[in-house]
């Protein structure tokens, strides 16, 4: 028996129209490459989005057409999100830090017809455009006065594009499964793979995240996405913040500690979302000034595991930390580390232990852990296996990539994350490692993450990475690569002594190597692939060593 | 182009399974007719729901089968909600205050096969059952020791039904449009009409309400639905509270001021939801004790318009009031009066003005106002017409009632609410009147609600109702019926002088009549239909008077 309820398509444009009406006091504040700070209420943003939608229609952009963006966090990028998806086209966000060949690959693979680009990033396009499979119209997201000199043909000025267009748009209806956004995974191995979000998945993801973060996302609150709009939709903030009536503060390209501190302090940002790396810079700036930015009370850390010491540092200053976990393939939020009242009010050590793991699922995401033979493992906090996920905001496959789809979706229709995890009876997810980063020594697993989490708590260690190197006798052995904090580099024994307090002798790295910096991927994560290649060559020359 | 995202049916059971895992600390606390206060964590509730689901299956209850409830607010009633809908059947909540003929009508119309009843309500069924069109199995929601003596055959004891059943249930998948709940409108005119909710509408409604009430619905908070579970799903609280991790405190049948105060005080209830009538009792109790219940900080008032004086009384004590508006046909929440920061922080008079109207729409609900010829009127705060609504939690028609469906849904597919309203540019909805309660005098409209709202602010007025009586010259004229506060009844002139400060002379009631009590509908609203009938007869005998 069917219910007798209306079926209205869940549509992204409805979030903006709702927010402009009900949360008209909320603002979008953008530190721009032009050097100013742009402020607009959600109604002014809605008006600009409508003008852009008319302009896109006037240019003949049709439903399903892919429109790329290559930009940092700012109001114009947000406007593209809503206008492109609103008319039924697909907003394809591109990471400007991608190598040129990957950028070319994904533009060709997506079949983009237009690209909206920040003025400072136009030089990236100049050598690229002539090599693309299809013509690509360039729109530079600035006004006439700030248009760059470029040899590119037919470049359009964003503000001129909007000029004279009407400020209301009659958003069309389409099925809620219609594609709305496209984001390629950074692809440390193989070609990048595209996650193709729908209106339904995007709206539901925003609702799921809103229901999980009531204390963070409220009218009157300001939220700063350090996480880029080109990186999995800035974890959904462009949708959930307006939905909840929170203001958005966009930092542009300047993500150093001083720039972030100044912007947060001036605007009274309550919550900031980003990867662990940026918080190191902000913490250093806070230490240097001896105070917090005005109004700062919450950090959401995701992208990679947050070191316990970082969490403790924020919490000691009265800044609540939620550890989050997700994936491009999950829109992306899977878990948040919002703690239940008993843990929040409990002893700090127990609290920190819960905060240093990945948190608990948001409504709408389901987990299962599979053993090596595909059997389901219990959620007992001990059994570890590959985490699989299911839900309305999880991909059912990769865009135009049946091979990758086949490899990612299991026989029951769940997405295999490639993460090794445990889940305890209270639902706490603990990511032990990326499957490919686990180290298998003499048939036993060593978690590179566990080693790193302890090593980074050493005062002389700024950052570190534990990787596998091939070993004739044991198969693989761990090697620890360390970036020292300041000039006084730690010696191997200092680090190994610390690790020996928690790890068995056979789990200890064979070697501790000091380097000036760790190689990063395009999304700012440590590239263990690069490290493994580098040290594999070196160790191969030396021959395997036994521990 | 379609997105490549999983499509999982939105299911009510997923709310409970999610909440049991992630919000296991949240409780369901029930003041029971057995005389005790029952406490259970959400995991224990989930276990009991699973046992009930098994028991229903064992009795052969199939998908789409209608299972009735006749009960006050308590954990067993909540368990019915989840178990019945979880197995794909339909939970039909019945208002115990309905006249017997209406109860018979809706049980027959719904085609219920079982009825779950609170022990004290069994006597209502005894004369009814033999008159029903089909056999109805009675389950009394108590344990063996508290089973009532009854002449009814084959009565089942709820706790015995659950005994021995497994505490886990593998919830089936079904399309998200599957019917889950059925609630008949109280029907002051004509036969009751059934709203048939789906899993999709119910889950989305919970998500919409959660996103609208972040400050109210959080882990660690306790929420008390005074609004009955038999009345439009207690405004969605059985779903949104577990989703958000808030605890539920159920008051059973005792809704007088003293009982509510004691329960709220003992449990530390933060937010209580109900109709204006119950708050009069609670306010009197608070005044008598000279203090608030422990932890009390928020009231959500809906069902009928809250008098401004009541809102002011709560706010002056530091209890935040959200005025809400909705309908059975809307699942039910359409608006909430959560105020934006500027209004909340602004002058009390301006704040009270905003609070005394109905608030602003929640995400997922759309409004239009139609003029007398069906034309759309602007949202300018002045133009008034019939409010129409649209959204995923709005009915597309009435269950097995094509005539009522035809009358309720307009040519564009919107539901006509029968309310006369204005909407201002900031989205504030103001219900001027029920269309059928408006008074048309000499071709001009008089709002009965506006008259009542001012009259009730008179210190000698406890409650009042303004109704139309037929008039030979003017068509209709207003009459004001007043229940005095205490023994000192106001005379007509006192009230008319007050009204004359805001109303034109022709808008003033012709007569002010004092009565001991106003007639109420089954849902506790003032029955203007009854009043109109009563005074129409009286005035007809007197002959029309000119003002």
CSV table of C-alpha atoms in Angstrom, one decimal, chain A residues 78-249:
chain,number,residue,atom,x,y,z
A,78,UNK,CA,29.3,29.2,-4.4
A,79,UNK,CA,27.1,31.0,-7.0
A,80,UNK,CA,28.4,28.5,-9.7
A,81,UNK,CA,27.4,25.6,-7.4
A,82,UNK,CA,23.8,26.7,-7.2
A,83,UNK,CA,23.3,28.2,-10.7
A,84,UNK,CA,24.8,25.3,-12.6
A,85,UNK,CA,22.9,22.6,-10.7
A,86,UNK,CA,19.8,24.7,-10.5
A,87,UNK,CA,19.3,24.7,-14.3
A,88,UNK,CA,19.9,20.9,-14.3
A,89,UNK,CA,23.5,21.1,-15.5
A,90,UNK,CA,26.4,19.5,-13.6
A,91,UNK,CA,29.0,21.5,-11.6
A,92,UNK,CA,32.4,19.8,-12.0
A,93,UNK,CA,34.8,21.1,-9.4
A,94,UNK,CA,38.5,20.8,-10.3
A,95,UNK,CA,41.4,20.8,-7.9
A,96,UNK,CA,43.9,23.4,-9.2
A,97,UNK,CA,46.8,21.5,-7.6
A,98,UNK,CA,46.3,18.5,-9.9
A,99,UNK,CA,49.2,17.8,-12.3
A,100,UNK,CA,48.4,19.1,-15.8
A,101,UNK,CA,48.0,15.7,-17.3
A,102,UNK,CA,45.4,14.7,-14.7
A,103,UNK,CA,43.6,18.0,-15.2
A,104,UNK,CA,43.5,17.4,-18.9
A,105,UNK,CA,42.3,13.8,-18.4
A,106,UNK,CA,39.4,14.8,-16.2
A,107,UNK,CA,38.2,17.7,-18.3
A,108,UNK,CA,38.2,15.5,-21.3
A,109,UNK,CA,36.6,12.6,-19.4
A,110,UNK,CA,33.9,14.8,-18.0
A,111,UNK,CA,33.3,16.5,-21.3
A,112,UNK,CA,33.2,20.0,-19.8
A,113,UNK,CA,32.0,22.8,-22.1
A,114,UNK,CA,32.8,25.8,-19.9
A,115,UNK,CA,35.2,26.5,-17.1
A,116,UNK,CA,34.8,29.1,-14.4
A,117,UNK,CA,38.2,30.1,-13.1
A,118,UNK,CA,39.7,32.4,-10.5
A,119,UNK,CA,41.8,35.1,-12.1
A,120,UNK,CA,45.1,33.9,-10.5
A,121,UNK,CA,44.6,30.4,-11.9
A,122,UNK,CA,44.2,31.4,-15.5
A,123,UNK,CA,47.9,30.7,-16.2
A,124,UNK,CA,47.2,27.0,-15.4
A,125,UNK,CA,44.7,26.9,-18.3
A,126,UNK,CA,46.9,28.7,-20.9
A,127,UNK,CA,49.1,25.7,-21.8
A,128,UNK,CA,46.2,23.2,-21.1
A,129,UNK,CA,43.5,24.5,-23.4
A,130,UNK,CA,45.1,23.8,-26.8
A,131,UNK,CA,45.7,20.2,-25.7
A,132,UNK,CA,42.1,19.4,-24.8
A,133,UNK,CA,39.9,17.1,-26.8
A,134,UNK,CA,37.1,19.6,-27.1
A,135,UNK,CA,36.8,23.4,-27.0
A,136,UNK,CA,36.3,24.9,-23.5
A,137,UNK,CA,34.9,28.4,-22.9
A,138,UNK,CA,36.7,30.2,-20.1
A,139,UNK,CA,34.8,32.5,-17.7
A,140,UNK,CA,37.1,34.4,-15.3
A,141,UNK,CA,35.5,35.0,-11.9
A,142,UNK,CA,36.2,38.7,-11.5
A,143,UNK,CA,35.1,42.0,-12.7
A,144,UNK,CA,36.4,43.9,-15.8
A,145,UNK,CA,39.0,45.9,-13.8
A,146,UNK,CA,40.6,42.7,-12.5
A,147,UNK,CA,40.6,40.6,-15.7
A,148,UNK,CA,44.1,39.1,-16.3
A,149,UNK,CA,46.1,39.5,-19.5
A,150,UNK,CA,45.9,36.2,-21.2
A,151,UNK,CA,46.6,34.8,-24.7
A,152,UNK,CA,43.5,32.7,-24.4
A,153,UNK,CA,40.7,33.4,-26.9
A,154,UNK,CA,37.1,34.3,-26.1
A,155,UNK,CA,37.6,34.7,-22.4
A,156,UNK,CA,34.4,35.9,-20.6
A,157,UNK,CA,34.3,38.2,-17.6
A,158,UNK,CA,32.1,36.8,-14.8
A,159,UNK,CA,30.6,40.1,-13.6
A,160,UNK,CA,29.9,41.1,-17.2
A,161,UNK,CA,28.1,37.8,-17.8
A,162,UNK,CA,25.8,38.5,-14.9
A,163,UNK,CA,25.1,42.2,-15.9
A,164,UNK,CA,21.5,42.9,-16.7
A,165,UNK,CA,20.2,39.5,-16.0
A,166,UNK,CA,17.0,39.2,-13.9
A,167,UNK,CA,17.3,38.4,-10.2
A,168,UNK,CA,14.6,35.8,-10.1
A,169,UNK,CA,14.7,32.4,-11.8
A,170,UNK,CA,11.9,29.9,-12.2
A,171,UNK,CA,13.8,26.8,-11.3
A,172,UNK,CA,12.7,23.9,-13.5
A,173,UNK,CA,11.6,20.6,-12.1
A,174,UNK,CA,13.5,17.4,-12.9
A,175,UNK,CA,13.8,14.0,-11.3
A,176,UNK,CA,15.6,14.2,-8.0
A,177,UNK,CA,18.1,11.6,-9.3
A,178,UNK,CA,19.3,14.2,-11.8
A,179,UNK,CA,23.1,14.7,-11.7
A,180,UNK,CA,24.1,17.9,-10.0
A,181,UNK,CA,27.8,17.7,-9.2
A,182,UNK,CA,31.0,15.9,-10.3
A,183,UNK,CA,34.2,15.5,-8.3
A,184,UNK,CA,37.1,13.3,-9.3
A,185,UNK,CA,39.1,11.5,-6.6
A,186,UNK,CA,42.6,12.7,-6.3
A,187,UNK,CA,43.9,9.3,-7.6
A,188,UNK,CA,47.2,8.5,-6.0
A,189,UNK,CA,47.1,5.4,-8.2
A,190,UNK,CA,45.5,5.0,-11.6
A,191,UNK,CA,43.4,7.5,-13.5
A,192,UNK,CA,41.1,9.9,-11.5
A,193,UNK,CA,37.6,8.5,-11.0
A,194,UNK,CA,34.5,10.7,-11.0
A,195,UNK,CA,31.8,10.7,-8.3
A,196,UNK,CA,28.6,12.0,-9.9
A,197,UNK,CA,26.3,13.5,-7.2
A,198,UNK,CA,22.6,13.9,-7.7
A,199,UNK,CA,20.1,16.5,-6.3
A,200,UNK,CA,18.7,13.8,-4.1
A,201,UNK,CA,22.0,12.7,-2.7
A,202,UNK,CA,23.2,16.3,-2.1
A,203,UNK,CA,20.0,17.5,-0.4
A,204,UNK,CA,19.8,14.4,1.8
A,205,UNK,CA,23.5,14.7,2.7
A,206,UNK,CA,22.8,18.3,3.8
A,207,UNK,CA,19.9,17.2,5.9
A,208,UNK,CA,21.9,14.3,7.4
A,209,UNK,CA,24.8,16.5,8.3
A,210,UNK,CA,22.4,19.2,9.7
A,211,UNK,CA,20.8,16.6,12.0
A,212,UNK,CA,24.2,15.4,13.2
A,213,UNK,CA,25.6,18.9,14.0
A,214,UNK,CA,22.8,20.8,15.8
A,215,UNK,CA,25.2,22.5,18.2
A,216,UNK,CA,27.4,23.8,15.3
A,217,UNK,CA,25.0,24.7,12.5
A,218,UNK,CA,22.5,27.3,13.7
A,219,UNK,CA,21.3,30.8,12.7
A,220,UNK,CA,23.7,33.4,14.1
A,221,UNK,CA,26.8,31.1,13.7
A,222,UNK,CA,29.6,31.6,11.3
A,223,UNK,CA,31.3,28.7,9.7
A,224,UNK,CA,34.6,28.8,7.8
A,225,UNK,CA,35.4,26.0,5.3
A,226,UNK,CA,39.1,25.8,5.0
A,227,UNK,CA,38.4,22.6,3.1
A,228,UNK,CA,38.2,23.7,-0.5
A,229,UNK,CA,35.0,24.0,-2.6
A,230,UNK,CA,36.9,22.0,-5.2
A,231,UNK,CA,37.4,19.1,-2.6
A,232,UNK,CA,34.1,17.1,-2.3
A,233,UNK,CA,31.9,20.2,-2.1
A,234,UNK,CA,33.8,21.5,0.9
A,235,UNK,CA,32.3,18.6,2.9
A,236,UNK,CA,28.8,19.8,2.1
A,237,UNK,CA,29.0,23.2,3.9
A,238,UNK,CA,27.8,25.2,0.8
A,239,UNK,CA,24.5,23.3,1.2
A,240,UNK,CA,24.1,22.6,4.9
A,241,UNK,CA,25.2,26.1,6.2
A,242,UNK,CA,22.4,28.0,4.3
A,243,UNK,CA,19.9,25.2,5.1
A,244,UNK,CA,20.6,25.7,8.8
A,245,UNK,CA,20.9,29.4,8.6
A,246,UNK,CA,24.6,29.7,9.4
A,247,UNK,CA,26.8,32.2,7.7
A,248,UNK,CA,29.7,31.1,5.4
A,249,UNK,CA,33.1,32.7,5.7
